[in-house]
PDB file of C-alpha atoms and ligand atoms in Angstrom:
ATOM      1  CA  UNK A   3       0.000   0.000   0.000  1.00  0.00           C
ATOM      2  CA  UNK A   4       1.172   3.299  -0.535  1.00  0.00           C
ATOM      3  CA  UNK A   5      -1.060   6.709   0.336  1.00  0.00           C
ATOM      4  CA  UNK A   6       1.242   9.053  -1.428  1.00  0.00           C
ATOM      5  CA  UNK A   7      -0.518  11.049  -3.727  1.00  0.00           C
ATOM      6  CA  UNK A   8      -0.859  11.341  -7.777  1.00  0.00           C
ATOM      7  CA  UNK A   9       0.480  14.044  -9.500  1.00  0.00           C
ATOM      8  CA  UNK A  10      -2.193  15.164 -12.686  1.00  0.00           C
ATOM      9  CA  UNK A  11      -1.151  18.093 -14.630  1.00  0.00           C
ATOM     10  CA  UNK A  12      -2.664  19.568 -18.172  1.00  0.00           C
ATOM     11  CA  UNK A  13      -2.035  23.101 -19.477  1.00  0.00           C
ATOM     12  CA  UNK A  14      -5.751  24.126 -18.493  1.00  0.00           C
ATOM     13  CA  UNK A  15      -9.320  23.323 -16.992  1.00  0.00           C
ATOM     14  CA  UNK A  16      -9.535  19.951 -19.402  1.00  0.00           C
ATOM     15  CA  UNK A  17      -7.219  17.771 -17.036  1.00  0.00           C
ATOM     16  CA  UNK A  18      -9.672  17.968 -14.529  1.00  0.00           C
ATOM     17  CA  UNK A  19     -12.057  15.464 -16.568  1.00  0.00           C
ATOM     18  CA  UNK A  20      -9.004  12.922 -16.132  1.00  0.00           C
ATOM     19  CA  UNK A  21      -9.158  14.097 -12.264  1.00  0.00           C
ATOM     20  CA  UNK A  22     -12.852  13.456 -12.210  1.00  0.00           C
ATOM     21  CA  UNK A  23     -12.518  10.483 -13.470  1.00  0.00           C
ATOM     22  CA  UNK A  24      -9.467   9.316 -11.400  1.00  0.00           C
ATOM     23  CA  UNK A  25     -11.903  10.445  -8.224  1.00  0.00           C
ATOM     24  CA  UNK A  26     -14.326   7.912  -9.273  1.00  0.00           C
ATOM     25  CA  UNK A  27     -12.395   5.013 -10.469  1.00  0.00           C
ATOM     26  CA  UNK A  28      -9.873   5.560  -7.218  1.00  0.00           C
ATOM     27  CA  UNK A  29     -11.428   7.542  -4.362  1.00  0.00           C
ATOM     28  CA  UNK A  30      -9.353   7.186  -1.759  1.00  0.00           C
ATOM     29  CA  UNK A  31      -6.600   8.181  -3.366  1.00  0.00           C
ATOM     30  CA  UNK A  32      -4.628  11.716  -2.743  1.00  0.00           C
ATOM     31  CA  UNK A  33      -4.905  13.783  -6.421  1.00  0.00           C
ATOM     32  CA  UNK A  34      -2.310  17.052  -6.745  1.00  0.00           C
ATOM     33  CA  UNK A  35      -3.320  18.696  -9.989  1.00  0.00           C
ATOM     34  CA  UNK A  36      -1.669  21.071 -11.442  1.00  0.00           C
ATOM     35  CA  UNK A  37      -2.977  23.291 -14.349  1.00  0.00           C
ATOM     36  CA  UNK A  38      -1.018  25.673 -16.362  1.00  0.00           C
ATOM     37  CA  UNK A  39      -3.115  28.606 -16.477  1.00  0.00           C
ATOM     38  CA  UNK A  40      -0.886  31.145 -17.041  1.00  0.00           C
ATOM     39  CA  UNK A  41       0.424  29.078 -20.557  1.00  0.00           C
ATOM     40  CA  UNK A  42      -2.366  27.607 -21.665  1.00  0.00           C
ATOM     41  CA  UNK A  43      -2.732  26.625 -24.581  1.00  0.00           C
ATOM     42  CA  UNK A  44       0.090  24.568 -25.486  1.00  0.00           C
ATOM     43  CA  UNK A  45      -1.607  23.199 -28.549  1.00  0.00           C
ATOM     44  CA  UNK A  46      -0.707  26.090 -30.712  1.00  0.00           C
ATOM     45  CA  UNK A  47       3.196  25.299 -29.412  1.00  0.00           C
ATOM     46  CA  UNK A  48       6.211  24.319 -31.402  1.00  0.00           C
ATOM     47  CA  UNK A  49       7.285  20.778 -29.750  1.00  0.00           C
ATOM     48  CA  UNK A  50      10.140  22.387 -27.939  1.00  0.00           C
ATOM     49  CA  UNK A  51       8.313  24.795 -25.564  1.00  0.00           C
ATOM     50  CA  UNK A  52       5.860  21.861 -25.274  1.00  0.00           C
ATOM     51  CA  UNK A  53       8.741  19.677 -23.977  1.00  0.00           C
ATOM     52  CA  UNK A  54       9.922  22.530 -21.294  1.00  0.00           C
ATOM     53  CA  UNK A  55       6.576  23.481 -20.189  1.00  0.00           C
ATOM     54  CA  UNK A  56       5.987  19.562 -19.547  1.00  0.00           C
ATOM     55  CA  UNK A  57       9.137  18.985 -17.654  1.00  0.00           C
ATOM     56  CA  UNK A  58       8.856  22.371 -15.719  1.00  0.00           C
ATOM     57  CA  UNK A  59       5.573  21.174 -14.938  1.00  0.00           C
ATOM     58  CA  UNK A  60       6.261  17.682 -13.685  1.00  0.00           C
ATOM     59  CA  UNK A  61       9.045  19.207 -11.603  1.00  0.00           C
ATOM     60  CA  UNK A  62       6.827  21.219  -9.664  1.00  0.00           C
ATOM     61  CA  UNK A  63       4.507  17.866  -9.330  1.00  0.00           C
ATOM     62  CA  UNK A  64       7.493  16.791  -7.950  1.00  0.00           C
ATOM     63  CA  UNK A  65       7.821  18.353  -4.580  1.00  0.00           C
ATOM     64  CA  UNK A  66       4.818  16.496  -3.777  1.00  0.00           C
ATOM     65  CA  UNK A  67       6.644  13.046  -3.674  1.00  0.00           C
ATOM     66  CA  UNK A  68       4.161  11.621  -5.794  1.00  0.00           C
ATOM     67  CA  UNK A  69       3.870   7.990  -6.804  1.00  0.00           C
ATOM     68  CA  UNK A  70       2.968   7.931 -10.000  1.00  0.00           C
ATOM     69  CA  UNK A  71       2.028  11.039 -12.509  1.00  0.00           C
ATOM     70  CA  UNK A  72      -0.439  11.134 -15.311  1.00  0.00           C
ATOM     71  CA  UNK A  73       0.220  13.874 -18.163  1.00  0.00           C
ATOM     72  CA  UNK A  74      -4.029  14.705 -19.168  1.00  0.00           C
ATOM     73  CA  UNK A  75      -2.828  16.447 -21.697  1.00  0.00           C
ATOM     74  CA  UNK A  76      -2.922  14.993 -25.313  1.00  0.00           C
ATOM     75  CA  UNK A  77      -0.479  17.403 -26.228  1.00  0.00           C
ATOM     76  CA  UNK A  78       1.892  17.296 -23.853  1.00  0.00           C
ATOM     77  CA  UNK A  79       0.951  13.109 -24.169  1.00  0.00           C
ATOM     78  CA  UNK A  80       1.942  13.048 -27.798  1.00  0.00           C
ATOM     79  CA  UNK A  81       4.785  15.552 -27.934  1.00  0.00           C
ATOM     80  CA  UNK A  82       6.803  15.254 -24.661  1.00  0.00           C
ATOM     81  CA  UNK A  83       6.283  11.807 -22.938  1.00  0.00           C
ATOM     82  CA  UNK A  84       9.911  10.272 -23.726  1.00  0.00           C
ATOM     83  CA  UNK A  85      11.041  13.426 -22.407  1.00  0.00           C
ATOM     84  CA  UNK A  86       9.064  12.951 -19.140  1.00  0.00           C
ATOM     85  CA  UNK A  87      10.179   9.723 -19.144  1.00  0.00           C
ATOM     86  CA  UNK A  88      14.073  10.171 -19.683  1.00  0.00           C
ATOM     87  CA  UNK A  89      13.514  12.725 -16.811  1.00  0.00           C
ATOM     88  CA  UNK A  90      11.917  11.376 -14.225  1.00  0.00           C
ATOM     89  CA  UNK A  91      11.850   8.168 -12.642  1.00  0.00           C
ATOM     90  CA  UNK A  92       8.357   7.458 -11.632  1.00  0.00           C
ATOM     91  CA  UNK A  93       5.420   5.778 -13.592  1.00  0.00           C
ATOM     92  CA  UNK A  94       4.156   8.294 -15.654  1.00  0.00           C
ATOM     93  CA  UNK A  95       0.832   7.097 -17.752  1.00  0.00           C
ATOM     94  CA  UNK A  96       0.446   9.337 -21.072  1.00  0.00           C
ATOM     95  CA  UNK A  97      -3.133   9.825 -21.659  1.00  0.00           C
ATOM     96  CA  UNK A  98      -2.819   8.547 -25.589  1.00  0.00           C
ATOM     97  CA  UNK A  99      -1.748   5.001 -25.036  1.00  0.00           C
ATOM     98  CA  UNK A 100      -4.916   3.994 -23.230  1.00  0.00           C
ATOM     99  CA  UNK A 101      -7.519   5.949 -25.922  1.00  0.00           C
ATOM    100  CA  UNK A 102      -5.353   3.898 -28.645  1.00  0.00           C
ATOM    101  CA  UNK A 103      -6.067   0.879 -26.926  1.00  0.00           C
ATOM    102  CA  UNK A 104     -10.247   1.615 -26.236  1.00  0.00           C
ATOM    103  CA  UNK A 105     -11.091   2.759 -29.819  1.00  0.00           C
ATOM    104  CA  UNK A 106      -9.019  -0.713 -31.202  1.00  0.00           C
ATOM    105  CA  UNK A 107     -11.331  -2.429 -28.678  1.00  0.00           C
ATOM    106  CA  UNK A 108     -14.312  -0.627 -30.152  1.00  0.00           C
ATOM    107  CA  UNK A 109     -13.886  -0.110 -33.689  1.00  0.00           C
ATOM    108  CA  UNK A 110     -16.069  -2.495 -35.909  1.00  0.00           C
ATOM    109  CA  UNK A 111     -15.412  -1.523 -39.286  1.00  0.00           C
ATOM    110  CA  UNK A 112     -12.088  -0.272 -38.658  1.00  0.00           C
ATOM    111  CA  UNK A 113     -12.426   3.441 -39.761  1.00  0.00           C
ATOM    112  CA  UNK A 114     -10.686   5.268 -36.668  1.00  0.00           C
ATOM    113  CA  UNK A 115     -11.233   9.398 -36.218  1.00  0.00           C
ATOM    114  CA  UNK A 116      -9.140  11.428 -34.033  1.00  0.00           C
ATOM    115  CA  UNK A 117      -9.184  14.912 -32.848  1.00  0.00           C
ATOM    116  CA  UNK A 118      -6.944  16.946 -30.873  1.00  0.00           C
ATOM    117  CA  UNK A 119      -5.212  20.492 -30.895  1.00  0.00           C
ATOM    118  CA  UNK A 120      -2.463  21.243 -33.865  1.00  0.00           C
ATOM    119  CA  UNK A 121       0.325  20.084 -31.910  1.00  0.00           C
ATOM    120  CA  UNK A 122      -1.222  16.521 -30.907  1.00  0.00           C
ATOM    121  CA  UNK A 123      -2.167  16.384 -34.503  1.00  0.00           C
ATOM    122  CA  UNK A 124       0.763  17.228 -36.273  1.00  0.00           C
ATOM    123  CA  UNK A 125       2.808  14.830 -33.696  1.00  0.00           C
ATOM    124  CA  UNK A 126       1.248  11.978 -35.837  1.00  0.00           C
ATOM    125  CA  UNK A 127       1.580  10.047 -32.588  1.00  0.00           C
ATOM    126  CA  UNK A 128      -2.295   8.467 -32.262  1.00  0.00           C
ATOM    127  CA  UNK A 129      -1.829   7.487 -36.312  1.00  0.00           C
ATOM    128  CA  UNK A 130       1.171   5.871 -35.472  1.00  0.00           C
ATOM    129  CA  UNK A 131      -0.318   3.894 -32.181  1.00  0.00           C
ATOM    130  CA  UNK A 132      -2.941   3.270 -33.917  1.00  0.00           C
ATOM    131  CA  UNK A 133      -1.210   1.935 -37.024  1.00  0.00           C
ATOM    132  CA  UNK A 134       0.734  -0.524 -34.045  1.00  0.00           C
ATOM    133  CA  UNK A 135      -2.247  -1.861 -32.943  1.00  0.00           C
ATOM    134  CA  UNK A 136      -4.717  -2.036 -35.850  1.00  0.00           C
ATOM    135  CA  UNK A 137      -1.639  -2.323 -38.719  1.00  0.00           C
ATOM    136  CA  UNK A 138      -5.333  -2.143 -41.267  1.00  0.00           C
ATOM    137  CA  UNK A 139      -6.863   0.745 -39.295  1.00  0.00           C
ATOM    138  CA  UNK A 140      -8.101   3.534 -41.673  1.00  0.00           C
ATOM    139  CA  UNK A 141      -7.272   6.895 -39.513  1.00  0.00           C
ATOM    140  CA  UNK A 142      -8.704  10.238 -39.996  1.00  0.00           C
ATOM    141  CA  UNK A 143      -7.314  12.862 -37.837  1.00  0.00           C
ATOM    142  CA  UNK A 144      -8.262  16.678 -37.588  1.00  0.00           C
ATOM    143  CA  UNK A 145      -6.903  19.883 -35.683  1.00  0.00           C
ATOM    144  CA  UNK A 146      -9.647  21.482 -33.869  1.00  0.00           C
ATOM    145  CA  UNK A 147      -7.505  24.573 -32.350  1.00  0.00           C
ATOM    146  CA  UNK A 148     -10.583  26.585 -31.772  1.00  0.00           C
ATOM    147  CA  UNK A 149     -12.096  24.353 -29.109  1.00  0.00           C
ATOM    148  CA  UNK A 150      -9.675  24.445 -26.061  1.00  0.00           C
ATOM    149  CA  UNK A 151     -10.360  28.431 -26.110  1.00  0.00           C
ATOM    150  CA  UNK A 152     -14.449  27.528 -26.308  1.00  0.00           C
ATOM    151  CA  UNK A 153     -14.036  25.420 -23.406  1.00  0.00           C
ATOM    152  CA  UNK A 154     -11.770  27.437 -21.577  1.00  0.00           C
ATOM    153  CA  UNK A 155     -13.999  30.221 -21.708  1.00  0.00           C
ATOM    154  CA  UNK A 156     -16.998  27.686 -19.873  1.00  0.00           C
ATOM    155  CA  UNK A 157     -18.711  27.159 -23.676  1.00  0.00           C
ATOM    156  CA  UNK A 158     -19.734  23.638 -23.901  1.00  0.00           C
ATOM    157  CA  UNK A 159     -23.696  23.486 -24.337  1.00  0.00           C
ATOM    158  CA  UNK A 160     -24.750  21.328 -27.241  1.00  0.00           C
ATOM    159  CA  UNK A 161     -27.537  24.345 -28.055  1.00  0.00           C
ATOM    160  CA  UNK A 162     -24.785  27.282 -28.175  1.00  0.00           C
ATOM    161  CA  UNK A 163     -24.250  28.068 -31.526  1.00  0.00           C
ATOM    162  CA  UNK A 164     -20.911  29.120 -31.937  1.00  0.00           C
ATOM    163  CA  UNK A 165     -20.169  25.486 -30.576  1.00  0.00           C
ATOM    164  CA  UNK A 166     -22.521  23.690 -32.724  1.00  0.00           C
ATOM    165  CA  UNK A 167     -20.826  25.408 -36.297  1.00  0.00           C
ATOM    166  CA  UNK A 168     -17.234  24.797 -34.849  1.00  0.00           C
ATOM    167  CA  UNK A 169     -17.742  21.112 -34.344  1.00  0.00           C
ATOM    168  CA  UNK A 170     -19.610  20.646 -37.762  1.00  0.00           C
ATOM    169  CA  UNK A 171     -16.962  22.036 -39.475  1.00  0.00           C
ATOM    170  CA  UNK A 172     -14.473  20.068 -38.161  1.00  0.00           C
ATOM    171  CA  UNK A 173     -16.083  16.409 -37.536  1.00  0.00           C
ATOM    172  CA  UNK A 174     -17.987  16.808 -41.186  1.00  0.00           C
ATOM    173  CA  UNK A 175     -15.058  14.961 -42.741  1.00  0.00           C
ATOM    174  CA  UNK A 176     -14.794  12.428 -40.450  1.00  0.00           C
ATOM    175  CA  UNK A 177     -18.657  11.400 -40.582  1.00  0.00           C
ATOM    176  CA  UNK A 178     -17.977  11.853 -44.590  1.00  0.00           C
ATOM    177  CA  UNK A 179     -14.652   9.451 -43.993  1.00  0.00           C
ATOM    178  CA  UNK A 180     -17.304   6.971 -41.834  1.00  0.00           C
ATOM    179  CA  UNK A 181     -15.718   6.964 -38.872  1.00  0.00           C
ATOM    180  CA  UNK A 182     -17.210   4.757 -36.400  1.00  0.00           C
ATOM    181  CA  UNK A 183     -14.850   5.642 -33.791  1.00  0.00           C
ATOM    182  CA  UNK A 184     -13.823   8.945 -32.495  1.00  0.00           C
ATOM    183  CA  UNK A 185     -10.494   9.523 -30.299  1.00  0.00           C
ATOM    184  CA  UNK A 186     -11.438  12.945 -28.429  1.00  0.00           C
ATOM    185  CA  UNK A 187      -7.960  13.236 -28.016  1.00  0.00           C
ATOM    186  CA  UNK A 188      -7.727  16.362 -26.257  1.00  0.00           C
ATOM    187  CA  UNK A 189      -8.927  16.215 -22.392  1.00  0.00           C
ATOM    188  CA  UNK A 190     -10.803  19.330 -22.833  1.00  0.00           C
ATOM    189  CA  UNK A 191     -13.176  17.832 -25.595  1.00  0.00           C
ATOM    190  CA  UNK A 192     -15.056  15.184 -22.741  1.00  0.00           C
ATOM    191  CA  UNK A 193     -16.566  18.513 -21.581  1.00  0.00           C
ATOM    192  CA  UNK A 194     -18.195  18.828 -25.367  1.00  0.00           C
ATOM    193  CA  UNK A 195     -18.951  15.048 -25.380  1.00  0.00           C
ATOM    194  CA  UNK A 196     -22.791  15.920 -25.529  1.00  0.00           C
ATOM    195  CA  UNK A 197     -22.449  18.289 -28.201  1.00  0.00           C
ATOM    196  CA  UNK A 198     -20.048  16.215 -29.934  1.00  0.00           C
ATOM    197  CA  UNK A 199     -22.903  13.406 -29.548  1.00  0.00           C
ATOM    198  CA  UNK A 200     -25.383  15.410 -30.880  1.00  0.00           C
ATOM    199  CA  UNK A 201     -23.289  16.391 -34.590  1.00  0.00           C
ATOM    200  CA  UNK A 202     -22.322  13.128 -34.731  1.00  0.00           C
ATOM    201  CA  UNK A 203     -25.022  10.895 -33.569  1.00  0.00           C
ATOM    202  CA  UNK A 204     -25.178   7.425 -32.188  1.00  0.00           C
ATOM    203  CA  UNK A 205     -22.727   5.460 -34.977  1.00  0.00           C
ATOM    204  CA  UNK A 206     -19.947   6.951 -33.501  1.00  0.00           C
ATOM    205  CA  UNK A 207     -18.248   5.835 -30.411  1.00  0.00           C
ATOM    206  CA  UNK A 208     -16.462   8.625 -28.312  1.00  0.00           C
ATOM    207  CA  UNK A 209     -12.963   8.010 -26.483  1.00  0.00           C
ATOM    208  CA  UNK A 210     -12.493   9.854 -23.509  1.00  0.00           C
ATOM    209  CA  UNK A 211      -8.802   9.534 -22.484  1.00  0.00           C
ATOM    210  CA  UNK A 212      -9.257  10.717 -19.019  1.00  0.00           C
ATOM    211  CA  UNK A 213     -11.669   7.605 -18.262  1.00  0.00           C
ATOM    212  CA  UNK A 214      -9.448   5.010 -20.113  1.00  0.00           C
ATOM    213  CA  UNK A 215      -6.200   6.256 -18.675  1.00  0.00           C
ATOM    214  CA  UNK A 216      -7.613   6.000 -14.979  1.00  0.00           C
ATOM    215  CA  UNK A 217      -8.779   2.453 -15.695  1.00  0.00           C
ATOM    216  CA  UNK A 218      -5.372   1.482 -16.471  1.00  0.00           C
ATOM    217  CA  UNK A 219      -4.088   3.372 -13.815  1.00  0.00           C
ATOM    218  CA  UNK A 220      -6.579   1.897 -11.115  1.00  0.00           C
ATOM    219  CA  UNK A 221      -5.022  -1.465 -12.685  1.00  0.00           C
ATOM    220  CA  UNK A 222      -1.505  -1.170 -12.763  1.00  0.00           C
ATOM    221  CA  UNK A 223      -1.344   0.604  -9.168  1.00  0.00           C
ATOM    222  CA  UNK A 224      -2.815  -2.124  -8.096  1.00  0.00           C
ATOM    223  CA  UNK A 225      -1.050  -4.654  -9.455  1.00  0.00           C
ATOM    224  CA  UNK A 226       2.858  -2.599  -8.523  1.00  0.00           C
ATOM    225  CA  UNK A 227       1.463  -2.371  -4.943  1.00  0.00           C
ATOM    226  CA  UNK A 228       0.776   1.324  -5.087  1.00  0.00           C
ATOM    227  CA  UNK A 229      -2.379   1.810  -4.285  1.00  0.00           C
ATOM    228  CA  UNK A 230      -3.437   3.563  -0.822  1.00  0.00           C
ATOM    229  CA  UNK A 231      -5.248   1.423   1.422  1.00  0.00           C
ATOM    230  CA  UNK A 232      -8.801   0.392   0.467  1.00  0.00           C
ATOM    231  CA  UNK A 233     -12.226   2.362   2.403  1.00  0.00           C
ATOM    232  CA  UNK A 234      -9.527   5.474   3.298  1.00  0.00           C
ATOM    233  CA  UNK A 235     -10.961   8.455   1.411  1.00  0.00           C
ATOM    234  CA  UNK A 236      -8.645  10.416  -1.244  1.00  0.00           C
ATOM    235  CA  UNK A 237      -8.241  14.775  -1.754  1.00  0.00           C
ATOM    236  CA  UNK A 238      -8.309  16.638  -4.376  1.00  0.00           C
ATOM    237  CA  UNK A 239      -5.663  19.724  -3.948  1.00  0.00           C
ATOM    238  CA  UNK A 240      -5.237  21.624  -7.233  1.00  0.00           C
ATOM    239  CA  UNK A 241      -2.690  24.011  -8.027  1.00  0.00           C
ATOM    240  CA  UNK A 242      -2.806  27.112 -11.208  1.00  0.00           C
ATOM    241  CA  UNK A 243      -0.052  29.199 -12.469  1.00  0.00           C
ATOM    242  CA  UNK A 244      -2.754  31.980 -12.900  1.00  0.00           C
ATOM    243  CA  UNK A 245      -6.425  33.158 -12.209  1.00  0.00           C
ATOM    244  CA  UNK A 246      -7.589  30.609  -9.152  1.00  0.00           C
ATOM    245  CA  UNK A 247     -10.356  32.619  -8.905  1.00  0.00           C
ATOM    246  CA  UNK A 248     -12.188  31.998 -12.208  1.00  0.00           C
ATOM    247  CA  UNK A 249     -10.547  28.130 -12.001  1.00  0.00           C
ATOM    248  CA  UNK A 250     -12.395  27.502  -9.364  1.00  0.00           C
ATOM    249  CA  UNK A 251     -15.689  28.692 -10.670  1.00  0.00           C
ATOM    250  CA  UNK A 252     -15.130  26.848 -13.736  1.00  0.00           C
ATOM    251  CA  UNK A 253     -13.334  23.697 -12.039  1.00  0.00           C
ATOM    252  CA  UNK A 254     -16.391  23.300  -9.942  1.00  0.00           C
ATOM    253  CA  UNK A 255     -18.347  22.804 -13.057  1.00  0.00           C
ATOM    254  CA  UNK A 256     -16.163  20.352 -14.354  1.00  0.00           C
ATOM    255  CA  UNK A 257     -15.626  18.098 -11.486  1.00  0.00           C
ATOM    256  CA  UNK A 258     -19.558  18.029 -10.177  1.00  0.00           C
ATOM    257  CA  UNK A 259     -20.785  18.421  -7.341  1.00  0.00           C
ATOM    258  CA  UNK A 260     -19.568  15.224  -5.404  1.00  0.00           C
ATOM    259  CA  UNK A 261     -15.897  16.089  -5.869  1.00  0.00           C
ATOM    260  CA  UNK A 262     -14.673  19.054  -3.602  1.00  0.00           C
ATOM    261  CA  UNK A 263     -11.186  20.583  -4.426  1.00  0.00           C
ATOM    262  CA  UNK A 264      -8.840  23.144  -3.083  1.00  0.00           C
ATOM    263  CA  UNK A 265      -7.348  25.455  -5.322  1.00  0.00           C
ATOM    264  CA  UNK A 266      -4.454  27.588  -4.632  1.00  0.00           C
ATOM    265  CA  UNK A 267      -2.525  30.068  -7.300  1.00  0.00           C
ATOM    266  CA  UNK A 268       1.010  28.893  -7.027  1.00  0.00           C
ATOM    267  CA  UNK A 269       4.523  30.018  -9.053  1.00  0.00           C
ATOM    268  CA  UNK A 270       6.259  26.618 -10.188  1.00  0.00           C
ATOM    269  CA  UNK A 271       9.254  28.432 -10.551  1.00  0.00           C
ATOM    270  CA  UNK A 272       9.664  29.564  -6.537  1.00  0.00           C
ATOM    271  CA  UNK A 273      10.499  26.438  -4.465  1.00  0.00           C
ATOM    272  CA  UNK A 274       9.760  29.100  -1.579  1.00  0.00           C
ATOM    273  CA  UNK A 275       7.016  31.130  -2.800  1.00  0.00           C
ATOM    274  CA  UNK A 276       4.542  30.520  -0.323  1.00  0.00           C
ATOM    275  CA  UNK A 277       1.009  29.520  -1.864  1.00  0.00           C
ATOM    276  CA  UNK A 278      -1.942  31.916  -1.803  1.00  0.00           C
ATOM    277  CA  UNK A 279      -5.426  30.319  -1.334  1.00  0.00           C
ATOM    278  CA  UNK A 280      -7.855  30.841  -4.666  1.00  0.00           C
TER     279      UNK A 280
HETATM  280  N1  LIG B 327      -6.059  19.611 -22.646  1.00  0.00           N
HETATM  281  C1  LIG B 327      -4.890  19.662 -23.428  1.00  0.00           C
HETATM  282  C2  LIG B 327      -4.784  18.569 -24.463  1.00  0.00           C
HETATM  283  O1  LIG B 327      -5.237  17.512 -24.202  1.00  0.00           O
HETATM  284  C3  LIG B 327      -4.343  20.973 -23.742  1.00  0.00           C
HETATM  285  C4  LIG B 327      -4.867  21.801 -24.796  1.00  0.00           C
HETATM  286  C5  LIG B 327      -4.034  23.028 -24.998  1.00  0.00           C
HETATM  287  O2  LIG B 327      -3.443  23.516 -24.039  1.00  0.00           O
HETATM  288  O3  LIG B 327      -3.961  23.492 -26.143  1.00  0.00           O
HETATM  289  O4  LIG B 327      -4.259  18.691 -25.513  1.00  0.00           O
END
């Protein structure tokens, strides 16, 4: 057993659906989150600054003595996790690996879309899981840069306009490509799983990477002998580079109801700075 906690980090708000769905799948574990406010977005990011944001981040996670990390970001997941890895020496689960491996379990015909911000995209790394897995897949993979700002900014209902245009512009092609299976391979895009549902109806099969990648998670702490000791209840502590105040509004949202969290505004570059409460 081990009641240390797991670090979670993601540029924005989106990480929290992995949180949320870590909460669920392990509640008695201890969650640190960390979102990257004051950067955010990294999807519009040349690799580089993508691979110093994510190791700047995961040292901060750090000071935590964490047992494990999970990066829910798809960005930072498809641009930086070697990096991570080479870096640090702790089990660090990407959050591509497991949506790779539930949209191989769920395809039928085969036909595989993905969508994620430019970076994740241009990466090429879900193709190229995919292509491991499923050597016959047929991929189809779009940039949606406009949604992390949309959901950022708390727009998410299936009924708001502006949403409903952005998403048929970009999933037309893959419902034209007959996708039957849809990575949403961005952890902000589970918050626009409804309206995603509603453009693309009930052929398609959604991927959230948050859920998949706590499954495996919940699995493999288990089986290293990581996992704190069963009927103790976890926390939720979360930590932003900027605005707490809004985060927390927002966060709220995103987490529901049954999940309380702390939020403090915090400067990952002070190892003294002490931390102001959001
Ligand atoms: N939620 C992140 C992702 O999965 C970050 C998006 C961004 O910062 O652009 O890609």
């Amino acid at each position: 057993m081990d009641n240390r906690p797991i670090g979670i980090f993601d540029s924005g708000l989106g990480g929290l659906t992995a949180v949320k769905e870590t909460v669920r799948r392990l509640p008695g574990e201890n969650i640190i989150f960390f979102g990257d406010t004051g950067r955010v977005p990294y999807g519009t990011r040349s690799a580089p600054t993508i691979i110093r944001y994510a190791l700047e981040d995961m040292r901060f996670l750090k000071r935590f003595d964490i047992k494990a990390a999970v990066v829910a970001c798809g960005t930072v997941s498809t641009t930086a996790l070697p990096q991570l890895r080479e870096n640090f020496s702790l089990p660090i689960y990407g959050v591509t690996e497991a949506a790779v491996a539930a949209a191989v379990r769920e395809t039928r015909s085969g036909r595989i879309g993905v969508i994620g911000t430019n970076a994740s995209i241009r990466s090429g790394t879900y193709e190229r899981l995919l292509r491991q897995r499923l050597p016959d897949a047929a991929v189809i993979s779009r940039p949606c840069p406009l949604l992390v700002p949309l959901v950022e900014d708390g727009r998410f209902d299936p009924e708001d306009p502006v949403v409903r245009l952005l998403l048929c512009e970009y999933l037309t092609p893959i419902l034209e490509f007959g996708a039957d299976t849809l990575i949403l391979g961005c952890t902000h895009y589970p918050l626009l799983r409804a309206a995603v549902s509603a453009v693309c109806g009930n052929g398609v099969t959604l991927i959230d990477p948050g859920r998949e990648t706590a499954e495996v998670l919940a699995r493999e702490l288990a089986a290293d002998g990581l996992a704190a000791d069963p009927g103790r209840r976890g926390s939720v502590s979360c930590y932003v580079s900027d605005d707490a105040q809004s985060f927390s509004r927002f966060g709220g949202m995103f987490l529901g109801a049954d999940i309380t969290a702390t939020v403090s505004l915090c400067d990952i570059f002070d190892e003294t700075a002490a931390k102001h409460e959001g």
